[in-house]
PDB file of C-alpha atoms in Angstrom:
ATOM      1  CA  LEU Y  25      -0.068   0.036   0.012  1.00  0.00           C
ATOM      2  CA  VAL Y  26       1.574   3.229  -1.043  1.00  0.00           C
ATOM      3  CA  GLY Y  27       0.006   6.271   0.760  1.00  0.00           C
ATOM      4  CA  GLU Y  28       0.219  10.100   0.782  1.00  0.00           C
ATOM      5  CA  ALA Y  29      -1.759  12.304   3.302  1.00  0.00           C
ATOM      6  CA  TYR Y  30      -1.931  15.888   3.972  1.00  0.00           C
ATOM      7  CA  ALA Y  31      -3.618  17.364   6.795  1.00  0.00           C
ATOM      8  CA  GLY Y  32      -4.370  21.399   6.688  1.00  0.00           C
ATOM      9  CA  ALA Y  33      -6.750  21.450   9.804  1.00  0.00           C
ATOM     10  CA  SER Y  34      -5.560  20.567  13.181  1.00  0.00           C
ATOM     11  CA  LEU Y  35      -5.553  16.901  14.186  1.00  0.00           C
ATOM     12  CA  GLU Y  36      -7.712  17.984  17.206  1.00  0.00           C
ATOM     13  CA  ALA Y  37     -10.751  17.622  14.788  1.00  0.00           C
ATOM     14  CA  LEU Y  38     -10.243  13.917  14.531  1.00  0.00           C
ATOM     15  CA  ALA Y  39     -10.453  13.553  18.400  1.00  0.00           C
ATOM     16  CA  PRO Y  40     -14.123  11.957  18.151  1.00  0.00           C
ATOM     17  CA  LEU Y  41     -12.681   9.236  15.619  1.00  0.00           C
ATOM     18  CA  ALA Y  42      -9.695   8.591  17.947  1.00  0.00           C
ATOM     19  CA  GLY Y  43     -11.811   8.525  21.110  1.00  0.00           C
ATOM     20  CA  ARG Y  44      -9.108  10.523  22.669  1.00  0.00           C
ATOM     21  CA  SER Y  45      -7.743  14.065  22.771  1.00  0.00           C
ATOM     22  CA  LEU Y  46      -5.330  14.714  19.964  1.00  0.00           C
ATOM     23  CA  PRO Y  47      -2.595  17.472  19.570  1.00  0.00           C
ATOM     24  CA  ALA Y  48      -3.365  20.814  17.823  1.00  0.00           C
ATOM     25  CA  LEU Y  49      -0.650  19.987  14.950  1.00  0.00           C
ATOM     26  CA  ARG Y  50      -1.481  21.495  11.746  1.00  0.00           C
ATOM     27  CA  THR Y  51      -0.143  21.205   7.976  1.00  0.00           C
ATOM     28  CA  ILE Y  52       1.151  17.775   8.314  1.00  0.00           C
ATOM     29  CA  ALA Y  53       2.320  15.881   5.154  1.00  0.00           C
ATOM     30  CA  PHE Y  54       2.962  12.230   5.077  1.00  0.00           C
ATOM     31  CA  GLN Y  55       4.382   9.920   2.252  1.00  0.00           C
ATOM     32  CA  GLY Y  56       5.345   6.315   2.500  1.00  0.00           C
ATOM     33  CA  ARG Y  57       4.765   2.639   1.618  1.00  0.00           C
ATOM     34  CA  LEU Y  58       2.926   0.462   4.006  1.00  0.00           C
ATOM     35  CA  THR Y  59       3.212  -3.067   4.160  1.00  0.00           C
ATOM     36  CA  ASP Y  60       2.188  -5.871   6.666  1.00  0.00           C
ATOM     37  CA  ALA Y  61       4.597  -7.656   9.157  1.00  0.00           C
ATOM     38  CA  ARG Y  62       6.342 -10.736   7.633  1.00  0.00           C
ATOM     39  CA  THR Y  63       8.253 -13.614   8.695  1.00  0.00           C
ATOM     40  CA  GLY Y  64      10.765 -14.438   5.851  1.00  0.00           C
ATOM     41  CA  ASP Y  65       8.752 -13.873   2.752  1.00  0.00           C
ATOM     42  CA  LYS Y  66       5.497 -15.009   4.557  1.00  0.00           C
ATOM     43  CA  PRO Y  67       2.919 -12.058   5.410  1.00  0.00           C
ATOM     44  CA  ASN Y  68       1.388 -12.068   8.688  1.00  0.00           C
ATOM     45  CA  GLY Y  69      -1.124  -9.436   8.378  1.00  0.00           C
ATOM     46  CA  LEU Y  70      -1.342  -5.942   9.721  1.00  0.00           C
ATOM     47  CA  ALA Y  71      -2.886  -7.437  13.116  1.00  0.00           C
ATOM     48  CA  LYS Y  72       0.776  -8.792  13.777  1.00  0.00           C
ATOM     49  CA  GLY Y  73       2.569  -5.558  12.865  1.00  0.00           C
ATOM     50  CA  MET Y  74       3.589  -3.255   9.923  1.00  0.00           C
ATOM     51  CA  ALA Y  75       6.418  -1.560   8.148  1.00  0.00           C
ATOM     52  CA  ILE Y  76       6.798   1.600   6.651  1.00  0.00           C
ATOM     53  CA  SER Y  77       9.306   2.404   3.912  1.00  0.00           C
ATOM     54  CA  GLY Y  78      10.339   5.390   2.174  1.00  0.00           C
ATOM     55  CA  MET Y  79       8.489   7.497   4.862  1.00  0.00           C
ATOM     56  CA  ARG Y  80       8.609  11.221   4.894  1.00  0.00           C
ATOM     57  CA  VAL Y  81       6.754  13.353   7.449  1.00  0.00           C
ATOM     58  CA  THR Y  82       6.744  16.986   7.586  1.00  0.00           C
ATOM     59  CA  THR Y  83       5.288  19.368  10.013  1.00  0.00           C
ATOM     60  CA  PRO Y  84       6.019  22.923  10.963  1.00  0.00           C
ATOM     61  CA  ALA Y  85       8.109  21.562  13.715  1.00  0.00           C
ATOM     62  CA  GLY Y  86      10.420  19.448  11.355  1.00  0.00           C
ATOM     63  CA  ASP Y  87      10.701  16.560   9.200  1.00  0.00           C
ATOM     64  CA  VAL Y  88      11.488  12.873   9.477  1.00  0.00           C
ATOM     65  CA  THR Y  89      12.325  10.506   6.836  1.00  0.00           C
ATOM     66  CA  GLY Y  90      13.356   6.935   6.657  1.00  0.00           C
ATOM     67  CA  ASP Y  91      12.229   3.347   7.413  1.00  0.00           C
ATOM     68  CA  LEU Y  92      10.183   1.911  10.486  1.00  0.00           C
ATOM     69  CA  SER Y  93       8.880  -1.394  11.277  1.00  0.00           C
ATOM     70  CA  LEU Y  94       6.744  -2.576  14.172  1.00  0.00           C
ATOM     71  CA  THR Y  95       6.091  -6.553  14.859  1.00  0.00           C
ATOM     72  CA  LEU Y  96       3.747  -7.222  17.893  1.00  0.00           C
ATOM     73  CA  GLY Y  97       4.569  -9.678  20.472  1.00  0.00           C
ATOM     74  CA  ASN Y  98       2.977 -12.503  22.185  1.00  0.00           C
ATOM     75  CA  PRO Y  99       2.054 -12.248  25.841  1.00  0.00           C
ATOM     76  CA  PRO Y 100       2.867 -13.341  28.703  1.00  0.00           C
ATOM     77  CA  LEU Y 101       5.892 -11.306  28.743  1.00  0.00           C
ATOM     78  CA  GLY Y 102       8.719 -11.684  31.197  1.00  0.00           C
ATOM     79  CA  LYS Y 103      12.156 -12.677  31.446  1.00  0.00           C
ATOM     80  CA  PRO Y 104      13.134 -14.512  28.226  1.00  0.00           C
ATOM     81  CA  PRO Y 105      12.284 -16.941  27.058  1.00  0.00           C
ATOM     82  CA  VAL Y 106       8.731 -16.434  28.530  1.00  0.00           C
ATOM     83  CA  GLY Y 107       6.561 -14.824  25.766  1.00  0.00           C
ATOM     84  CA  THR Y 108       7.571 -12.731  22.403  1.00  0.00           C
ATOM     85  CA  PRO Y 109       8.474  -9.249  23.038  1.00  0.00           C
ATOM     86  CA  LEU Y 110       7.668  -6.306  20.703  1.00  0.00           C
ATOM     87  CA  ALA Y 111      10.090  -5.881  17.983  1.00  0.00           C
ATOM     88  CA  VAL Y 112      10.822  -2.411  16.604  1.00  0.00           C
ATOM     89  CA  THR Y 113      13.298  -1.299  13.959  1.00  0.00           C
ATOM     90  CA  ALA Y 114      14.007   2.095  12.638  1.00  0.00           C
ATOM     91  CA  ASP Y 115      16.444   4.062  10.455  1.00  0.00           C
ATOM     92  CA  LEU Y 116      15.336   7.667  10.464  1.00  0.00           C
ATOM     93  CA  ARG Y 117      16.807  11.039   9.572  1.00  0.00           C
ATOM     94  CA  SER Y 118      15.937  14.595  10.003  1.00  0.00           C
ATOM     95  CA  ASP Y 119      17.086  17.792   8.468  1.00  0.00           C
ATOM     96  CA  ARG Y 120      15.418  19.836  11.349  1.00  0.00           C
ATOM     97  CA  LEU Y 121      13.281  19.028  14.350  1.00  0.00           C
ATOM     98  CA  ASP Y 122      12.134  21.256  16.991  1.00  0.00           C
ATOM     99  CA  LEU Y 123      11.228  18.905  19.846  1.00  0.00           C
ATOM    100  CA  ASP Y 124      10.211  22.078  22.098  1.00  0.00           C
ATOM    101  CA  ALA Y 125       7.401  23.047  19.474  1.00  0.00           C
ATOM    102  CA  LEU Y 126       6.401  19.519  19.101  1.00  0.00           C
ATOM    103  CA  MET Y 127       5.934  18.761  22.687  1.00  0.00           C
ATOM    104  CA  ALA Y 128       4.142  22.067  23.305  1.00  0.00           C
ATOM    105  CA  SER Y 129       1.628  20.859  20.744  1.00  0.00           C
ATOM    106  CA  LEU Y 130       1.390  17.389  22.141  1.00  0.00           C
ATOM    107  CA  SER Y 131       1.061  18.729  25.858  1.00  0.00           C
ATOM    108  CA  GLY Y 132      -1.791  21.025  24.511  1.00  0.00           C
ATOM    109  CA  ALA Y 133      -3.879  18.072  23.608  1.00  0.00           C
ATOM    110  CA  GLY Y 134      -4.477  16.870  27.267  1.00  0.00           C
ATOM    111  CA  ASN Y 135      -5.214  20.322  28.251  1.00  0.00           C
ATOM    112  CA  GLY Y 136      -7.972  20.999  25.418  1.00  0.00           C
ATOM    113  CA  SER Y 137     -11.064  20.217  27.426  1.00  0.00           C
ATOM    114  CA  GLY Y 138      -9.683  22.205  30.340  1.00  0.00           C
ATOM    115  CA  ALA Y 139      -9.056  25.255  28.250  1.00  0.00           C
ATOM    116  CA  SER Y 140     -12.780  24.874  26.815  1.00  0.00           C
ATOM    117  CA  ASN Y 141     -14.150  24.571  30.235  1.00  0.00           C
ATOM    118  CA  GLY Y 142     -12.188  27.473  31.560  1.00  0.00           C
ATOM    119  CA  SER Y 143     -13.337  29.962  29.010  1.00  0.00           C
ATOM    120  CA  ASN Y 144     -16.926  28.748  29.403  1.00  0.00           C
ATOM    121  CA  ALA Y 145     -16.754  29.514  33.170  1.00  0.00           C
ATOM    122  CA  GLY Y 146     -15.386  32.786  32.452  1.00  0.00           C
ATOM    123  CA  ALA Y 147     -18.282  33.792  30.227  1.00  0.00           C
ATOM    124  CA  SER Y 148     -20.545  32.999  32.883  1.00  0.00           C
ATOM    125  CA  GLY Y 149     -18.829  35.156  35.472  1.00  0.00           C
ATOM    126  CA  THR Y 150     -17.600  32.037  37.557  1.00  0.00           C
ATOM    127  CA  SER Y 151     -13.743  31.382  37.922  1.00  0.00           C
ATOM    128  CA  ALA Y 152     -12.749  27.772  37.333  1.00  0.00           C
ATOM    129  CA  GLY Y 153      -9.896  27.126  39.824  1.00  0.00           C
ATOM    130  CA  PRO Y 154      -7.819  24.034  40.201  1.00  0.00           C
ATOM    131  CA  THR Y 155      -9.213  21.095  41.941  1.00  0.00           C
ATOM    132  CA  GLY Y 156      -7.483  19.892  45.299  1.00  0.00           C
ATOM    133  CA  SER Y 157      -5.238  17.541  43.658  1.00  0.00           C
ATOM    134  CA  ALA Y 158      -4.156  19.847  40.875  1.00  0.00           C
ATOM    135  CA  ARG Y 159      -3.259  22.389  43.757  1.00  0.00           C
ATOM    136  CA  GLN Y 160      -1.156  19.641  45.659  1.00  0.00           C
ATOM    137  CA  ALA Y 161       0.563  18.363  42.403  1.00  0.00           C
ATOM    138  CA  PRO Y 162       3.190  21.412  42.100  1.00  0.00           C
ATOM    139  CA  ALA Y 163       4.055  20.912  45.693  1.00  0.00           C
ATOM    140  CA  ARG Y 164       4.829  17.334  45.011  1.00  0.00           C
ATOM    141  CA  ARG Y 165       6.770  18.307  42.075  1.00  0.00           C
ATOM    142  CA  ALA Y 166       8.804  20.732  43.879  1.00  0.00           C
ATOM    143  CA  ALA Y 167       9.759  18.288  46.523  1.00  0.00           C
ATOM    144  CA  ARG Y 168      11.153  15.871  44.046  1.00  0.00           C
ATOM    145  CA  SER Y 169      13.080  18.727  42.135  1.00  0.00           C
ATOM    146  CA  ASP Y 170      15.426  19.304  45.162  1.00  0.00           C
ATOM    147  CA  TRP Y 171      17.580  16.386  43.735  1.00  0.00           C
ATOM    148  CA  LEU Y 172      19.445  16.801  40.349  1.00  0.00           C
ATOM    149  CA  ILE Y 173      19.141  13.077  40.035  1.00  0.00           C
ATOM    150  CA  PRO Y 174      15.718  11.965  41.327  1.00  0.00           C
ATOM    151  CA  ASP Y 175      15.011   9.085  43.591  1.00  0.00           C
ATOM    152  CA  THR Y 176      12.172   7.812  41.155  1.00  0.00           C
ATOM    153  CA  PRO Y 177      12.323   4.077  40.477  1.00  0.00           C
ATOM    154  CA  ILE Y 178      13.387   3.223  37.054  1.00  0.00           C
ATOM    155  CA  PRO Y 179      11.259   0.753  35.334  1.00  0.00           C
ATOM    156  CA  PHE Y 180      13.800  -1.596  34.224  1.00  0.00           C
ATOM    157  CA  ASP Y 181      11.102  -4.560  33.570  1.00  0.00           C
ATOM    158  CA  ALA Y 182      10.141  -2.561  30.467  1.00  0.00           C
ATOM    159  CA  LEU Y 183      13.338  -3.510  28.640  1.00  0.00           C
ATOM    160  CA  LEU Y 184      12.090  -6.972  28.779  1.00  0.00           C
ATOM    161  CA  ALA Y 185       8.947  -6.321  26.837  1.00  0.00           C
ATOM    162  CA  ALA Y 186      10.688  -5.215  23.531  1.00  0.00           C
ATOM    163  CA  ASN Y 187      13.557  -5.733  21.159  1.00  0.00           C
ATOM    164  CA  ALA Y 188      14.842  -2.730  19.254  1.00  0.00           C
ATOM    165  CA  ASP Y 189      17.508  -1.485  16.713  1.00  0.00           C
ATOM    166  CA  ALA Y 190      16.806   2.024  16.118  1.00  0.00           C
ATOM    167  CA  ARG Y 191      19.137   4.548  14.266  1.00  0.00           C
ATOM    168  CA  LEU Y 192      18.399   8.367  14.297  1.00  0.00           C
ATOM    169  CA  ARG Y 193      20.465  10.991  12.677  1.00  0.00           C
ATOM    170  CA  LEU Y 194      19.547  14.652  13.147  1.00  0.00           C
ATOM    171  CA  ALA Y 195      20.973  17.737  11.225  1.00  0.00           C
ATOM    172  CA  ALA Y 196      19.567  20.070  13.544  1.00  0.00           C
ATOM    173  CA  LEU Y 197      17.723  19.538  16.801  1.00  0.00           C
ATOM    174  CA  ARG Y 198      16.217  21.991  19.338  1.00  0.00           C
ATOM    175  CA  HIS Y 199      15.498  20.615  22.677  1.00  0.00           C
ATOM    176  CA  GLY Y 200      15.342  22.374  26.089  1.00  0.00           C
ATOM    177  CA  GLY Y 201      15.864  25.768  24.475  1.00  0.00           C
ATOM    178  CA  SER Y 202      19.199  24.544  23.328  1.00  0.00           C
ATOM    179  CA  ASP Y 203      20.348  23.809  19.679  1.00  0.00           C
ATOM    180  CA  TYR Y 204      22.362  20.844  18.593  1.00  0.00           C
ATOM    181  CA  LYS Y 205      23.606  19.807  15.337  1.00  0.00           C
ATOM    182  CA  ASP Y 206      25.059  16.620  13.696  1.00  0.00           C
ATOM    183  CA  VAL Y 207      23.095  14.329  16.130  1.00  0.00           C
ATOM    184  CA  ASP Y 208      23.710  10.569  15.649  1.00  0.00           C
ATOM    185  CA  ALA Y 209      22.196   7.914  17.975  1.00  0.00           C
ATOM    186  CA  HIS Y 210      22.216   4.207  17.713  1.00  0.00           C
ATOM    187  CA  LEU Y 211      20.168   2.301  20.246  1.00  0.00           C
ATOM    188  CA  VAL Y 212      20.112  -1.660  20.322  1.00  0.00           C
ATOM    189  CA  LEU Y 213      17.747  -3.355  22.718  1.00  0.00           C
ATOM    190  CA  ARG Y 214      17.806  -7.252  22.844  1.00  0.00           C
ATOM    191  CA  ASP Y 215      16.471  -9.523  25.584  1.00  0.00           C
ATOM    192  CA  GLY Y 216      16.641  -7.029  28.273  1.00  0.00           C
ATOM    193  CA  LYS Y 217      19.976  -5.790  27.395  1.00  0.00           C
ATOM    194  CA  LEU Y 218      20.220  -2.310  26.025  1.00  0.00           C
ATOM    195  CA  ARG Y 219      23.215  -0.374  24.241  1.00  0.00           C
ATOM    196  CA  LEU Y 220      23.109   3.199  23.144  1.00  0.00           C
ATOM    197  CA  ASP Y 221      26.406   3.475  21.321  1.00  0.00           C
ATOM    198  CA  PRO Y 222      27.008   6.056  19.718  1.00  0.00           C
ATOM    199  CA  MET Y 223      25.231   8.913  20.802  1.00  0.00           C
ATOM    200  CA  VAL Y 224      27.131  12.238  19.645  1.00  0.00           C
ATOM    201  CA  ALA Y 225      25.927  15.787  18.927  1.00  0.00           C
ATOM    202  CA  GLU Y 226      27.357  19.132  18.426  1.00  0.00           C
ATOM    203  CA  ALA Y 227      26.183  21.427  21.047  1.00  0.00           C
ATOM    204  CA  GLU Y 228      26.691  25.372  21.563  1.00  0.00           C
ATOM    205  CA  GLY Y 229      29.627  24.443  23.868  1.00  0.00           C
ATOM    206  CA  GLY Y 230      31.220  21.909  22.038  1.00  0.00           C
ATOM    207  CA  ARG Y 231      30.843  17.955  21.233  1.00  0.00           C
ATOM    208  CA  ILE Y 232      29.087  15.466  23.515  1.00  0.00           C
ATOM    209  CA  ALA Y 233      29.581  11.755  23.139  1.00  0.00           C
ATOM    210  CA  ILE Y 234      27.434   9.299  25.305  1.00  0.00           C
ATOM    211  CA  THR Y 235      27.578   5.597  25.643  1.00  0.00           C
ATOM    212  CA  LEU Y 236      25.062   3.679  27.887  1.00  0.00           C
ATOM    213  CA  THR Y 237      24.477   0.186  28.683  1.00  0.00           C
ATOM    214  CA  VAL Y 238      21.928  -1.462  30.798  1.00  0.00           C
ATOM    215  CA  ASP Y 239      21.043  -5.148  31.695  1.00  0.00           C
ATOM    216  CA  ALA Y 240      17.702  -5.722  32.937  1.00  0.00           C
ATOM    217  CA  ASN Y 241      17.938  -9.405  33.395  1.00  0.00           C
ATOM    218  CA  GLN Y 242      19.692  -9.349  36.646  1.00  0.00           C
ATOM    219  CA  LYS Y 243      17.910  -9.175  40.123  1.00  0.00           C
ATOM    220  CA  SER Y 244      19.510  -5.974  40.679  1.00  0.00           C
ATOM    221  CA  PRO Y 245      19.677  -4.369  37.035  1.00  0.00           C
ATOM    222  CA  THR Y 246      22.879  -2.590  36.473  1.00  0.00           C
ATOM    223  CA  GLY Y 247      23.843   0.162  34.130  1.00  0.00           C
ATOM    224  CA  HIS Y 248      27.043   1.903  32.820  1.00  0.00           C
ATOM    225  CA  LEU Y 249      26.809   5.567  31.516  1.00  0.00           C
ATOM    226  CA  THR Y 250      29.863   7.469  30.033  1.00  0.00           C
ATOM    227  CA  ALA Y 251      29.630  10.994  28.785  1.00  0.00           C
ATOM    228  CA  ARG Y 252      32.402  12.978  27.192  1.00  0.00           C
ATOM    229  CA  ALA Y 253      31.884  16.803  26.588  1.00  0.00           C
ATOM    230  CA  PRO Y 254      35.340  18.449  27.234  1.00  0.00           C
ATOM    231  CA  ASN Y 255      34.490  21.703  25.973  1.00  0.00           C
ATOM    232  CA  LEU Y 256      30.674  21.945  27.140  1.00  0.00           C
ATOM    233  CA  ASP Y 257      29.631  24.627  29.740  1.00  0.00           C
ATOM    234  CA  ALA Y 258      28.486  22.411  33.026  1.00  0.00           C
ATOM    235  CA  SER Y 259      26.121  25.261  33.937  1.00  0.00           C
ATOM    236  CA  ALA Y 260      24.242  24.736  30.738  1.00  0.00           C
ATOM    237  CA  VAL Y 261      23.865  21.190  31.356  1.00  0.00           C
ATOM    238  CA  VAL Y 262      22.619  21.571  34.812  1.00  0.00           C
ATOM    239  CA  ALA Y 263      20.034  24.001  33.466  1.00  0.00           C
ATOM    240  CA  ALA Y 264      18.708  21.752  30.946  1.00  0.00           C
ATOM    241  CA  LEU Y 265      18.086  19.076  33.585  1.00  0.00           C
ATOM    242  CA  GLY Y 266      16.236  21.621  35.696  1.00  0.00           C
ATOM    243  CA  ALA Y 267      18.129  21.703  38.645  1.00  0.00           C
ATOM    244  CA  PRO Y 268      17.008  23.976  41.464  1.00  0.00           C
ATOM    245  CA  GLY Y 269      18.228  27.537  41.296  1.00  0.00           C
ATOM    246  CA  THR Y 270      19.084  27.468  37.519  1.00  0.00           C
TER     247      THR Y 270
END
């Protein structure tokens, strides 16, 4: 199946069909060839997965081109060899990607109904204040933000639910208010063992090189992270992590 689609109106208009809120993304163009999942030369049908080749997606926030495949696993999942994990392969490129603009659009989807209710309340002269849980949420977030590295448990078990081989190359990336160039990342996840190598980028303060390995098969999962950025301004990194006082 060869497909081409263009959306000039906001995706929010499709929310009733999707049964959930959708981001206010506009001017989206998509091209690509869609095929079903296959085992060798044998087709398995779209219910088992799909592959998109020759994909090109363009939005005001940037563009993505390349190939992507997804093969659904079979429960029950757990430590190998129990069950069959989800399998993902991707080889993607981008000339420009503004993650800040994209995430702002995506986060707006979850707030759409709230914004509508607020405007209706304002029209009737009644102020719509936050609920008790909403008022408490900032306080809880503030308590956790005292730590540069939070004590939030890491869901290592999620690494057992999928296998992946993904390559991502970005000519220009904007994230957290900072600009990066020549981003190159290769992630391999197989049987609970993750390796990110390489992960390199040119930042405003110099070159960044990161490698990461994680093994989720052990009772106490282990990981190893190496980051090299000899010319990078450390204060910019701390600010990007949202540390207190920055």
